[in-house]
Coordinates of C-alpha atoms and ligand atoms in Angstrom, one line a residue:
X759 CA 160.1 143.2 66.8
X760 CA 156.6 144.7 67.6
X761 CA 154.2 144.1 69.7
X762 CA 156.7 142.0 71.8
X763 CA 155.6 142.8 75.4
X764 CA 155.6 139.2 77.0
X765 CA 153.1 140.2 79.5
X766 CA 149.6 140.9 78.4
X767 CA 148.4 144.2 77.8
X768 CA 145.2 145.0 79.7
X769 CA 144.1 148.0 77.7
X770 CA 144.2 145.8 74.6
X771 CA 140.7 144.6 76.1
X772 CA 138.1 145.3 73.0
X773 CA 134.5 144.0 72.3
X774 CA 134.6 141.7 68.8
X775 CA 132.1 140.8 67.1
X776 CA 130.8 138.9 65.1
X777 CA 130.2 139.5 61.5
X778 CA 126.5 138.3 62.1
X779 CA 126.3 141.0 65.6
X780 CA 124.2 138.6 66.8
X781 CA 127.1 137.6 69.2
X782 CA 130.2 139.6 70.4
X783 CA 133.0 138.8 73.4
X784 CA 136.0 140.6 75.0
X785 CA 139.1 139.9 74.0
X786 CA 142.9 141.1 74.0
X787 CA 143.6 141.8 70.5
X788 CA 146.8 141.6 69.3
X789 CA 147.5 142.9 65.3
X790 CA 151.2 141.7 65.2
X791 CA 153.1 142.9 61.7
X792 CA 155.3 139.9 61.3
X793 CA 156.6 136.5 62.7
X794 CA 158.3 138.1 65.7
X795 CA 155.3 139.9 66.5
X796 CA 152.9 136.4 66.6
X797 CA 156.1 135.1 68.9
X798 CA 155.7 137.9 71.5
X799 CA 152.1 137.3 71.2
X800 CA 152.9 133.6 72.1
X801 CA 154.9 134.6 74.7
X802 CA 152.3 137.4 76.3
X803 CA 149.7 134.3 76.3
X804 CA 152.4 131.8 78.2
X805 CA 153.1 134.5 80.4
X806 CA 149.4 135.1 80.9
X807 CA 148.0 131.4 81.1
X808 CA 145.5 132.8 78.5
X809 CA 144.1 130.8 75.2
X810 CA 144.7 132.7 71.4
X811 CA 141.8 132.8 69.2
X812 CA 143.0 133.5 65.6
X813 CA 141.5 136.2 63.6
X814 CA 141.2 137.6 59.9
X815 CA 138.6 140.4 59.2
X816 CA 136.2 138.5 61.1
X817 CA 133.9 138.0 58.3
X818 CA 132.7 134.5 60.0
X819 CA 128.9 134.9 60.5
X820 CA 129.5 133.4 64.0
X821 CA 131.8 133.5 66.7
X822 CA 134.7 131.6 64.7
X823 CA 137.0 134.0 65.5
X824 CA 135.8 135.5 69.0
X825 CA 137.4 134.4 72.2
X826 CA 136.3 135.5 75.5
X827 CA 138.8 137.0 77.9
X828 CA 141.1 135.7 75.9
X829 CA 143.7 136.6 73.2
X830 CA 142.4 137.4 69.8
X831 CA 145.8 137.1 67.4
X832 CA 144.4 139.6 64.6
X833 CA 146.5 139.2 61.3
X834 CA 144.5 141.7 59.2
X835 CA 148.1 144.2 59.4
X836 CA 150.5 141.3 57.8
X837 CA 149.0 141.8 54.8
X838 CA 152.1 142.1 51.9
X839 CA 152.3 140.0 49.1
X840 CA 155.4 138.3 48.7
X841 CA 155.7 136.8 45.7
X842 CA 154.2 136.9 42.1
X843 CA 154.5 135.2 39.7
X844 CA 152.9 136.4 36.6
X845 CA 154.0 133.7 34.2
X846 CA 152.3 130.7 35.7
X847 CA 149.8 132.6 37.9
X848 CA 151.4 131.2 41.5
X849 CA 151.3 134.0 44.3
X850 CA 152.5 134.0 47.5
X851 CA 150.9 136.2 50.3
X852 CA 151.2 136.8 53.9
X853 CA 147.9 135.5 55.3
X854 CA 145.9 139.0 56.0
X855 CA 146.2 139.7 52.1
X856 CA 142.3 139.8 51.1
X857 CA 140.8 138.7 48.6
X858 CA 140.0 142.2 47.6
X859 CA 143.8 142.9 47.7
X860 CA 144.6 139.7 46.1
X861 CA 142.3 139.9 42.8
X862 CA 142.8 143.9 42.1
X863 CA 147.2 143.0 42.2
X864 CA 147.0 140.0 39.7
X865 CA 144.3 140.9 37.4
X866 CA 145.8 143.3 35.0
X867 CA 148.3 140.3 34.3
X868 CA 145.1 138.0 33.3
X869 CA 145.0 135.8 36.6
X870 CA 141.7 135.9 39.4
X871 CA 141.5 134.0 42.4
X872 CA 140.3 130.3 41.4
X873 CA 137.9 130.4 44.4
X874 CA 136.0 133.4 46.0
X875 CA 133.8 134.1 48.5
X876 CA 130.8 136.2 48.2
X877 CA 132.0 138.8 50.0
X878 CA 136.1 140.2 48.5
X879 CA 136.5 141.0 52.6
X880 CA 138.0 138.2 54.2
X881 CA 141.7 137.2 54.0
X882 CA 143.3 134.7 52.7
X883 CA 144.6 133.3 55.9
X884 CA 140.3 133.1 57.7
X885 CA 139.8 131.4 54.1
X886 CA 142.2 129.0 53.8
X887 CA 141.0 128.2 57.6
X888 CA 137.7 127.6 57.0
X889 CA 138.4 126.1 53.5
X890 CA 136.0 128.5 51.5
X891 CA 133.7 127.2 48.7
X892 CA 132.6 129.9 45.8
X893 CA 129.7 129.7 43.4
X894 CA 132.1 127.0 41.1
X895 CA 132.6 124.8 44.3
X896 CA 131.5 121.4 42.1
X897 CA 133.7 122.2 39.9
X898 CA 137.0 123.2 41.4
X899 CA 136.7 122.5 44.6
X900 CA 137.5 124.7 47.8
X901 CA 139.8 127.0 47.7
X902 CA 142.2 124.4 49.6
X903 CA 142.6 122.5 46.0
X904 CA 144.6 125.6 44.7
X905 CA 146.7 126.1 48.2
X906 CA 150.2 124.4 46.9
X907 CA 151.6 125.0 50.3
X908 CA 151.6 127.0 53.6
X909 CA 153.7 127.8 56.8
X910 CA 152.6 127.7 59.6
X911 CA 153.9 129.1 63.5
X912 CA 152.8 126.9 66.0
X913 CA 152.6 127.2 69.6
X914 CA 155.8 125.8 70.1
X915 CA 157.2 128.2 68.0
X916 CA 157.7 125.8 65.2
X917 CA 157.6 127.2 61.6
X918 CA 156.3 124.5 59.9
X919 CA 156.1 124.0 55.4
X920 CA 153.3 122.6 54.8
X921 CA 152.2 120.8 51.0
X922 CA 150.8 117.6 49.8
X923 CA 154.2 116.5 49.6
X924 CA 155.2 117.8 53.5
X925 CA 153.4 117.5 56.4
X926 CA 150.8 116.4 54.3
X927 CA 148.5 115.4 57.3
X928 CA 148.7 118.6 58.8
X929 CA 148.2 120.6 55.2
X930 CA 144.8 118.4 55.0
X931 CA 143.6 119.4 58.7
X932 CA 144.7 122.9 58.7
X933 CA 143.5 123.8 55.6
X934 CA 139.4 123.7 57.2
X935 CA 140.6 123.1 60.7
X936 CA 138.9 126.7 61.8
X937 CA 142.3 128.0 63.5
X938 CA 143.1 124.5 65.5
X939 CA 146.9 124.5 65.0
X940 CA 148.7 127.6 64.6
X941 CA 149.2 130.8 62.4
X942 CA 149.4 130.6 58.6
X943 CA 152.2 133.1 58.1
X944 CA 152.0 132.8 54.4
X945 CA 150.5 130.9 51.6
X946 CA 151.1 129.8 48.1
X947 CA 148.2 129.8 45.9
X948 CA 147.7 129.1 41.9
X949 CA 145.4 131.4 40.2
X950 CA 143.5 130.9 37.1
X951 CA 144.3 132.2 34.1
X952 CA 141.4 134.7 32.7
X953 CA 141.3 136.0 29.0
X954 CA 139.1 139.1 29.9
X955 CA 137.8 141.2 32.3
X956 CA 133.9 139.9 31.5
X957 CA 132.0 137.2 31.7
X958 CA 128.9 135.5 30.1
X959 CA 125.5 136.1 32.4
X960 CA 122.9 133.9 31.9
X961 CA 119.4 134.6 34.9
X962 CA 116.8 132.4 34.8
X963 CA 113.9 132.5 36.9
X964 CA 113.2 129.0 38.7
X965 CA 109.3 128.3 39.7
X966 CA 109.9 126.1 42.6
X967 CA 112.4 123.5 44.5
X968 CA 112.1 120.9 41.1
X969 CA 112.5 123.5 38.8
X970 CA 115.5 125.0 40.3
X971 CA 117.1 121.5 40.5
X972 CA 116.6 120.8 37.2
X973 CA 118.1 124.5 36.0
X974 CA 121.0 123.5 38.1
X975 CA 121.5 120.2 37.1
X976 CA 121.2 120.9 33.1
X977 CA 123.6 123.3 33.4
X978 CA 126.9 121.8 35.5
X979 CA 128.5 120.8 32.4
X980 CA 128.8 123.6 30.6
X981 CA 128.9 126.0 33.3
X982 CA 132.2 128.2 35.4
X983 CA 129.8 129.2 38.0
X984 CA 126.1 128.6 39.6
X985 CA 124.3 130.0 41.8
X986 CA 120.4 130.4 42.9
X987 CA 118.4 132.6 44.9
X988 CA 115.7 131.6 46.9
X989 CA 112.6 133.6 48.0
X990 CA 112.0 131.6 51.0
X991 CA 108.6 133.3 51.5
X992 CA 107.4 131.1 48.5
X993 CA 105.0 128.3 49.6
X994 CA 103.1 125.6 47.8
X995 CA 103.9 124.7 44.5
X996 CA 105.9 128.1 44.9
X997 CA 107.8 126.5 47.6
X998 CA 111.8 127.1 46.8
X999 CA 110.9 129.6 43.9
X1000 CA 114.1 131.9 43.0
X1001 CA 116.5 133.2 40.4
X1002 CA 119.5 131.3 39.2
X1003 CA 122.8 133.0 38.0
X1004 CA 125.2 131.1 35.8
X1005 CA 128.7 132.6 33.9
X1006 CA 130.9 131.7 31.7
X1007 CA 134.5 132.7 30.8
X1008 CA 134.7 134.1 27.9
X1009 CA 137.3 132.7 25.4
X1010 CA 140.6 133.4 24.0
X1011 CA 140.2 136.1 21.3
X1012 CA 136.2 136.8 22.2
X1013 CA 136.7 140.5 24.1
X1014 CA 138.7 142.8 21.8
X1015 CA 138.9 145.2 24.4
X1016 CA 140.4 142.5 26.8
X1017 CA 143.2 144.7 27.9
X1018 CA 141.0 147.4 29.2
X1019 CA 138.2 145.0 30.6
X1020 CA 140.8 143.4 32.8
X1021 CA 141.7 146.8 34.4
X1022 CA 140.8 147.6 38.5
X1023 CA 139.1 150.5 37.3
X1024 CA 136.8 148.4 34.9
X1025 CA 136.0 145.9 37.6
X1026 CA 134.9 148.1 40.2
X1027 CA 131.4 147.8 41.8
X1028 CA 129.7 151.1 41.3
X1029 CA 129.1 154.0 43.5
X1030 CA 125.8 154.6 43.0
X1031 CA 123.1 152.4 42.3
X1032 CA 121.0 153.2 39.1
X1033 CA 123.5 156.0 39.0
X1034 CA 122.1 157.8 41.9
X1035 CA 121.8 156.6 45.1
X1036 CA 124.9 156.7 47.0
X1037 CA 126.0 153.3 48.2
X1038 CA 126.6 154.2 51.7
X1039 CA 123.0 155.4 52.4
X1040 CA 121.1 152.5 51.0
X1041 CA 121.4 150.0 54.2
X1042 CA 119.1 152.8 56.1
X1043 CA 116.7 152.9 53.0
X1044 CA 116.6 149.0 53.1
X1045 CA 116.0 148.8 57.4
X1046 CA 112.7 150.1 57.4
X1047 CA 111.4 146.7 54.4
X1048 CA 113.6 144.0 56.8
X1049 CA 110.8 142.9 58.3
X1050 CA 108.4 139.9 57.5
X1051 CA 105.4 142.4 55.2
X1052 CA 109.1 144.1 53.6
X1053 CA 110.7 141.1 52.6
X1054 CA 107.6 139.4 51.6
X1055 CA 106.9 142.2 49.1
X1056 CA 110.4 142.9 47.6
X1057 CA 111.4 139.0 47.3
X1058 CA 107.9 138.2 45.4
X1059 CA 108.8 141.9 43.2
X1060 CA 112.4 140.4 42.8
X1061 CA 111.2 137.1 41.7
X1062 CA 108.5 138.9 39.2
X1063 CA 110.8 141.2 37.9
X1064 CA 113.0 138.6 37.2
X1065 CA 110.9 136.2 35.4
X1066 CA 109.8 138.4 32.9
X1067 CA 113.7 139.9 32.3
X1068 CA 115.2 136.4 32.7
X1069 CA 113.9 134.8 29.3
X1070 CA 117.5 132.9 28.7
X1071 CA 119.2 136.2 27.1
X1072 CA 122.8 136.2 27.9
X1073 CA 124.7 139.7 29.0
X1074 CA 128.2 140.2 30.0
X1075 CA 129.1 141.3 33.5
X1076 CA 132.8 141.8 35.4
X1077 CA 134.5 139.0 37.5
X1078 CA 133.9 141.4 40.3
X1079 CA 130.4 142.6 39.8
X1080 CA 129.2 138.7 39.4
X1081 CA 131.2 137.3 41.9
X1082 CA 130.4 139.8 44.8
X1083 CA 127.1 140.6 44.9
X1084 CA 126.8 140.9 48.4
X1085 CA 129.2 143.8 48.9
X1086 CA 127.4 146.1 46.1
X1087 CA 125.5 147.8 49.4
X1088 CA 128.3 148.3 52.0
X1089 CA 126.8 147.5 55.6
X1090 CA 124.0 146.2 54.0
X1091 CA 123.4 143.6 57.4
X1092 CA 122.9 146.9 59.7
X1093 CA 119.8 146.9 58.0
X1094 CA 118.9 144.0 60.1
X1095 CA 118.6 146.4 63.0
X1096 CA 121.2 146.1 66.3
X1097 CA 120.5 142.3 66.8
X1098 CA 121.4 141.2 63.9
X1099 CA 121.7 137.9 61.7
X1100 CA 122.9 134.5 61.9
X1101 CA 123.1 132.1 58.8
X1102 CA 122.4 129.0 58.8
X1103 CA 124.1 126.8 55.7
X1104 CA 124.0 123.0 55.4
X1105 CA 125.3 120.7 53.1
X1106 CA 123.2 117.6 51.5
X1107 CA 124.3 114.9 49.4
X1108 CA 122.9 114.9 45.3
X1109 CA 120.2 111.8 46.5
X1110 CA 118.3 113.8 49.5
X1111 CA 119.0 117.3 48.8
X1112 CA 115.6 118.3 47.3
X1113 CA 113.6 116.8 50.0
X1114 CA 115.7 118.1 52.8
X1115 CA 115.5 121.7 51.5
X1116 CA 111.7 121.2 51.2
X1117 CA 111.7 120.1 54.3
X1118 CA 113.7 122.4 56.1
X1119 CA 111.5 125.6 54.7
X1120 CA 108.4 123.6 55.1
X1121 CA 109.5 124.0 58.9
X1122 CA 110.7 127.3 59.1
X1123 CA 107.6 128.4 57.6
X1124 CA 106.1 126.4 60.7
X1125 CA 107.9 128.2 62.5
X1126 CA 107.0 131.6 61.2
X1127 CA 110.2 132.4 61.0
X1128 CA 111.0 132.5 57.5
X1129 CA 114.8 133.2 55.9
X1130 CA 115.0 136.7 54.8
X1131 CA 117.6 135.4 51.8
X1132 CA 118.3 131.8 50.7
X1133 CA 121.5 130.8 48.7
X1134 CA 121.8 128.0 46.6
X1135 CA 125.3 126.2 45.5
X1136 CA 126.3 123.0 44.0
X1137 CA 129.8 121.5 46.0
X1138 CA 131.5 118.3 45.4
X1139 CA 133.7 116.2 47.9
X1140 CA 137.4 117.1 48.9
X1141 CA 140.0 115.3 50.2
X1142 CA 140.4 118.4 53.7
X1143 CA 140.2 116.0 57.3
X1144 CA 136.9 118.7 58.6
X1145 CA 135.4 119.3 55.2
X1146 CA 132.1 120.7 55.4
X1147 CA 131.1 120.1 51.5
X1148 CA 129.8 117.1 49.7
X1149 CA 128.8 115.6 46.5
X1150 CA 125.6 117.6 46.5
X1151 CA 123.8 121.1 47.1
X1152 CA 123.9 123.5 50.2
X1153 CA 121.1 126.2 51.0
X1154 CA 122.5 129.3 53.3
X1155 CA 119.5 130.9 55.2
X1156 CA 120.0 134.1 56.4
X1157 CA 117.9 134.8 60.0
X1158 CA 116.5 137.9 61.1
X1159 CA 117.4 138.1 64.8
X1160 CA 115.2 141.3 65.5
X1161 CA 112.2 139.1 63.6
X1162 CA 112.0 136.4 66.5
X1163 CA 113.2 135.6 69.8
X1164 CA 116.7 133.4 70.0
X1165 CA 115.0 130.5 72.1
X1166 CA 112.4 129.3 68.8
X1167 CA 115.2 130.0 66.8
X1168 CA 117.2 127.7 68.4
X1169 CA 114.5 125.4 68.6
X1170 CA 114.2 125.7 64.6
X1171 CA 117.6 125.1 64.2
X1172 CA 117.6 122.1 66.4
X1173 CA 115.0 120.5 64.0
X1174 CA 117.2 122.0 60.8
X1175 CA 120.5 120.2 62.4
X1176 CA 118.4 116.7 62.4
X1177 CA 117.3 117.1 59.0
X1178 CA 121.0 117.7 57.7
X1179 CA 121.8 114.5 60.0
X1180 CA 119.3 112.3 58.7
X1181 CA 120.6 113.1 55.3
X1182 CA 124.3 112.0 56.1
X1183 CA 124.3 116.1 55.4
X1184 CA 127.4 118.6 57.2
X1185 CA 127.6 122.0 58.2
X1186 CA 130.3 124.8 57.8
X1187 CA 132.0 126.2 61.4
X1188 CA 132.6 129.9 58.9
X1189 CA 128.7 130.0 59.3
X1190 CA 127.7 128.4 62.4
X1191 CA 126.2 130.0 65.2
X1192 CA 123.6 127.8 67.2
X1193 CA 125.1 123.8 66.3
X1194 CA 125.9 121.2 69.3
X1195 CA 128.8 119.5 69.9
X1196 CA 127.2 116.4 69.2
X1197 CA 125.4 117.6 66.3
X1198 CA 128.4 118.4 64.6
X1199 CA 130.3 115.7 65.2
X1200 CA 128.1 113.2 64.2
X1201 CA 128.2 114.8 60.8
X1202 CA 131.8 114.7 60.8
X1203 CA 131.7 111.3 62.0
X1204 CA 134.1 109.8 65.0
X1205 CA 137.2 108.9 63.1
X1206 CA 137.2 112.3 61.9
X1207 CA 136.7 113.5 65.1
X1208 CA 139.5 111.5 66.8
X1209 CA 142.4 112.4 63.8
X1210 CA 141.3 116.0 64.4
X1211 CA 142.1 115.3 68.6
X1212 CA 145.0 113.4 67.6
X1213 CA 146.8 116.3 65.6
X1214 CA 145.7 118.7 68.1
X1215 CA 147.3 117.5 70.5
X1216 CA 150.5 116.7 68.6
X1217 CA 151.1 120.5 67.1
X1218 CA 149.3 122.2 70.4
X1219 CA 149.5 119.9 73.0
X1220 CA 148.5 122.9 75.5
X1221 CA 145.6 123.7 73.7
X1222 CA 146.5 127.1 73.4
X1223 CA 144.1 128.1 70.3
X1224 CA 140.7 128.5 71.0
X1225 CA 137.9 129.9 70.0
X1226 CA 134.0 130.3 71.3
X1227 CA 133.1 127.9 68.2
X1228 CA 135.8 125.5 69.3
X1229 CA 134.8 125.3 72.4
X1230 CA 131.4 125.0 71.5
X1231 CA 131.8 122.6 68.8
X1232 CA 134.5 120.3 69.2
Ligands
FAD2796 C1 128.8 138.5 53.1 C2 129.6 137.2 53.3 C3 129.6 136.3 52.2 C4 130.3 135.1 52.4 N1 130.3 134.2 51.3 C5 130.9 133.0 51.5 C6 131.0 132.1 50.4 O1 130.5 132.4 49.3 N2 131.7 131.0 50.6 C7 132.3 130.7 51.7 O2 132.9 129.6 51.8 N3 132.3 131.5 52.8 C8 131.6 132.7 52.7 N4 131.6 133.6 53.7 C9 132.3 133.2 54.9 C10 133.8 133.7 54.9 O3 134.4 133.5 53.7 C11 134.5 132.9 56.0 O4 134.0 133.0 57.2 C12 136.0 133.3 56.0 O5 136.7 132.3 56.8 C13 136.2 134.7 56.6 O6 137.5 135.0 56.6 P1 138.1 136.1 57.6 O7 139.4 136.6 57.1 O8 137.1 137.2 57.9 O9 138.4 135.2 58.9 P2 137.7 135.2 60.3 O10 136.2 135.2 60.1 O11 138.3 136.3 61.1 O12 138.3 133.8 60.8 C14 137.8 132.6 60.2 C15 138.6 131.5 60.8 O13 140.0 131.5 60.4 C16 140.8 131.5 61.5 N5 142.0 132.2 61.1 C17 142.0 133.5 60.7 N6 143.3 133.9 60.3 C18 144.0 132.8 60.4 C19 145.4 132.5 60.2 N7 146.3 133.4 59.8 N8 145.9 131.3 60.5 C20 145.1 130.3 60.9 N9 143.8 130.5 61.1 C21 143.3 131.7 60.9 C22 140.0 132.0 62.6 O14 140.5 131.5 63.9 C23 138.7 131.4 62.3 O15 138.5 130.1 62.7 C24 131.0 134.8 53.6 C25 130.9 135.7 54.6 C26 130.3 136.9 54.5 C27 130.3 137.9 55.6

């Protein structure tokens, strides 16, 4: 057994942060190895009358998984893979495998991950918790669709199986319930099956809010993944201008070289960008343009450069490089300066999206305090008791936190949160920084709420798992 101590461990007392750095908290952090280590850590929190906040790589934007003074249960070091299957594409992995880990084991044999996040960082066991979506959210669903089952250690010390077929209830709260009920200690997931290491690119550039609707919406049929980029500086009939990015899989028999495509090696980012610069030094090239004059200019040379290269030519590009853009410049949010970012993501349904995203940068522009990125995805409903998706579109705004002061922020937010409301819209706890209790649970809505209190108190009647965003939020 490690890490069995029963009695908790003062100099285990860290800062965490969040992955934002716009909020950070002390905690006792625990990395356990296995099962009897979570126990001990169990134990050490009994013994201690302290609360366990669970943590993965801490990739939440927020304070998801800080906990002030009290335990943080790390399970970044339980991180093998336990079964694969390279037949039918099922693997199972203990729940601080990442996604990173997860794609470069299976993809020699054909198989990526049916849902990723834009970053390969975060483990399977913070995604499964939050229930991520990726850029083909309307079309598989979350990545909770493709869990077949889970276990799960509660408080209690109970190591629950959980599937659609057992403990059903608890597999639909868990899955999305932000670290409510207990440790994953492993997970079952199906992959999909890929024929090649490549896929088909399509950019187009998108004038404004309409236009980039309409892109979107002429393309969800015969499209794996969507995504748009939005120059939130863009006003006026420019308002909502971006850059949308849609891929294909290739088909059976179309890459000749499919063996060598689908190798690690072939799917790596690069080092360098244009073959020079080394990737570690461009976050302190970007810091001096993060401000409002930077991003103004390189958004509006982004969006020109990419309406004049984006004339519906096709090119091919690895599951990698499309799928995680955002890790191409490692570090890149230091370039925000020591006080960070927080992001701000809502959900809207199909009928009121385009008006509530025109509305809520009308008002941050107001505000003059405009987005530094926007991100643009299409979701669908799912069948997960907190959800945060709907039939519809989301926008993730990305806030400077060195470009205003946190009170008009807050302010902004506020009148963001009653937009989303108004349009029967939801937010996402893995991005949340500034919502209200109430806020948030009127979008959830009070049944929801009150099955979520109910199972709480059945599987941790103590309430022994915490987090700042719990105790904010719910
Ligand atoms: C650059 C970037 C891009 C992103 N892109 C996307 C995206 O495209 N789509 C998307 O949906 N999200 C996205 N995210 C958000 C990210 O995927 C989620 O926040 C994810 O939950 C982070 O996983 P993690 O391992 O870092 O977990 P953490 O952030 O450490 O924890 C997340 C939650 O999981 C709980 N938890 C962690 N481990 C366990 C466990 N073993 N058992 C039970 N609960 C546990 C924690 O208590 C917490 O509530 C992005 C984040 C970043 C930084």
């Amino acid at each position: 057994m490690t890490d069995v101590n029963h009695k908790l461990d003062l100099g285990r007392l860290e800062s965490v942060d969040a992955w934002g750095m716009a909020s950070r908290a002390p905690g006792y952090v625990y990395r356990p190895v296995n099962v009897e280590g979570i126990c001990g850590v169990y134990s050490a929190a009994t013994a201690a009358h302290k609360t366990i906040g669970l943590r993965g790589a801490g990739c939440s934007y927020g304070d998801a998984s800080l906990n002030s003074e009290g335990i943080v249960l790390d399970l970044t070091r339980m991180n093998r893979i336990i079964d694969w299957d390279p037949q039918l594409g099922l693997i199972t992995v203990e729940p601080g495998v990442t996604i990173r880990q997860l794609w470069q084991y299976v993809i020699e044999d054909g198989w990526w991950p049916m849902v990723v996040s834009g970053t390969m960082f975060v483990t399977i066991g913070g995604a499964a918790s939050m229930n991520i979506h990726g850029k083909n959210n309307w079309k598989v669903g979350p990545i909770g669709d493709h869990i077949l089952r889970f276990t799960m250690m509660t408080y209690e010390g109970k190591h629950l199986e959980c599937s659609r077929e057992s403990n059903s209830e608890l597999f639909h709260a868990a899955i999305g319930g932000f670290g409510m009920f207990g440790a994953f200690t492993s997970i079952t997931l199906q992959l999909k099956h890929v024929s090649s290491g490549l896929l088909d690119v399509e950019a187009v550039a998108t004038k404004n809010f309409d236009h980039l609707f309409e892109v979107f919406e002429s393309r969800l049929d015969d499209s794996d993944y969507l995504v748009g980029w939005v120059d939130c500086f863009g006003s006026g009939s420019g308002l909502g201008r971006g850059l949308v990015h849609r891929a294909n899989y290739l088909h059976e028999g179309d890459d000749l070289e499919s063996i060598q495509t689908l190798r690690v090696v072939n799917q790596e980012l690069p080092d360098a960008i244009m073959g020079l610069l080394p990737k570690s030094v461009v976050w302190r090239l970007m810091q001096p343009a993060t401000n409002n004059p930077g991003v103004r200019a390189v958004n509006f040379a982004k969006f020109i450069s990419g309406a004049k290269l984006s004339d519906g030519q096709w090119h091919h590009q690895s599951h990698a490089g499309f799928a995680f853009l955002l890790d191409y410049v490692p570090n890149w949010k230091k370039a925000y300066g020591p006080k960070g970012l927080i992001q701000y993501q809502s959900f809207i349904p199909v009928a009121s999206a385009k008006e509530t995203f025109k509305t809520q940068l009308t008002i941050c522009q107001r505000y003059g305090i405009v987005p530094y990125l926007g991100v643009f995805k299409r979701h669908r409903a799912d069948d997960f008791l907190m959800s945060h998706a709907v039939n519809g579109y989301s926008m993730a705004l990305d806030f400077s936190l060195g470009n205003c002061d946190r009170g008009s922020l807050l302010s902004l937010t506020a009148e963001l949160d009653r937009t989303v409301l108004d349009a029967g819209g939801r937010f996402y706890p893995a991005k949340d920084s500034t919502l209200s209790a109430s806020s948030f649970q009127e979008s959830l809505g009070k049944e929801t709420v009150a099955t979520f209190r109910e199972l709480k108190s059945k599987h941790d009647p103590a309430g022994i798992f915490q987090t700042n965003l719990s105790r904010r939020l719910i």
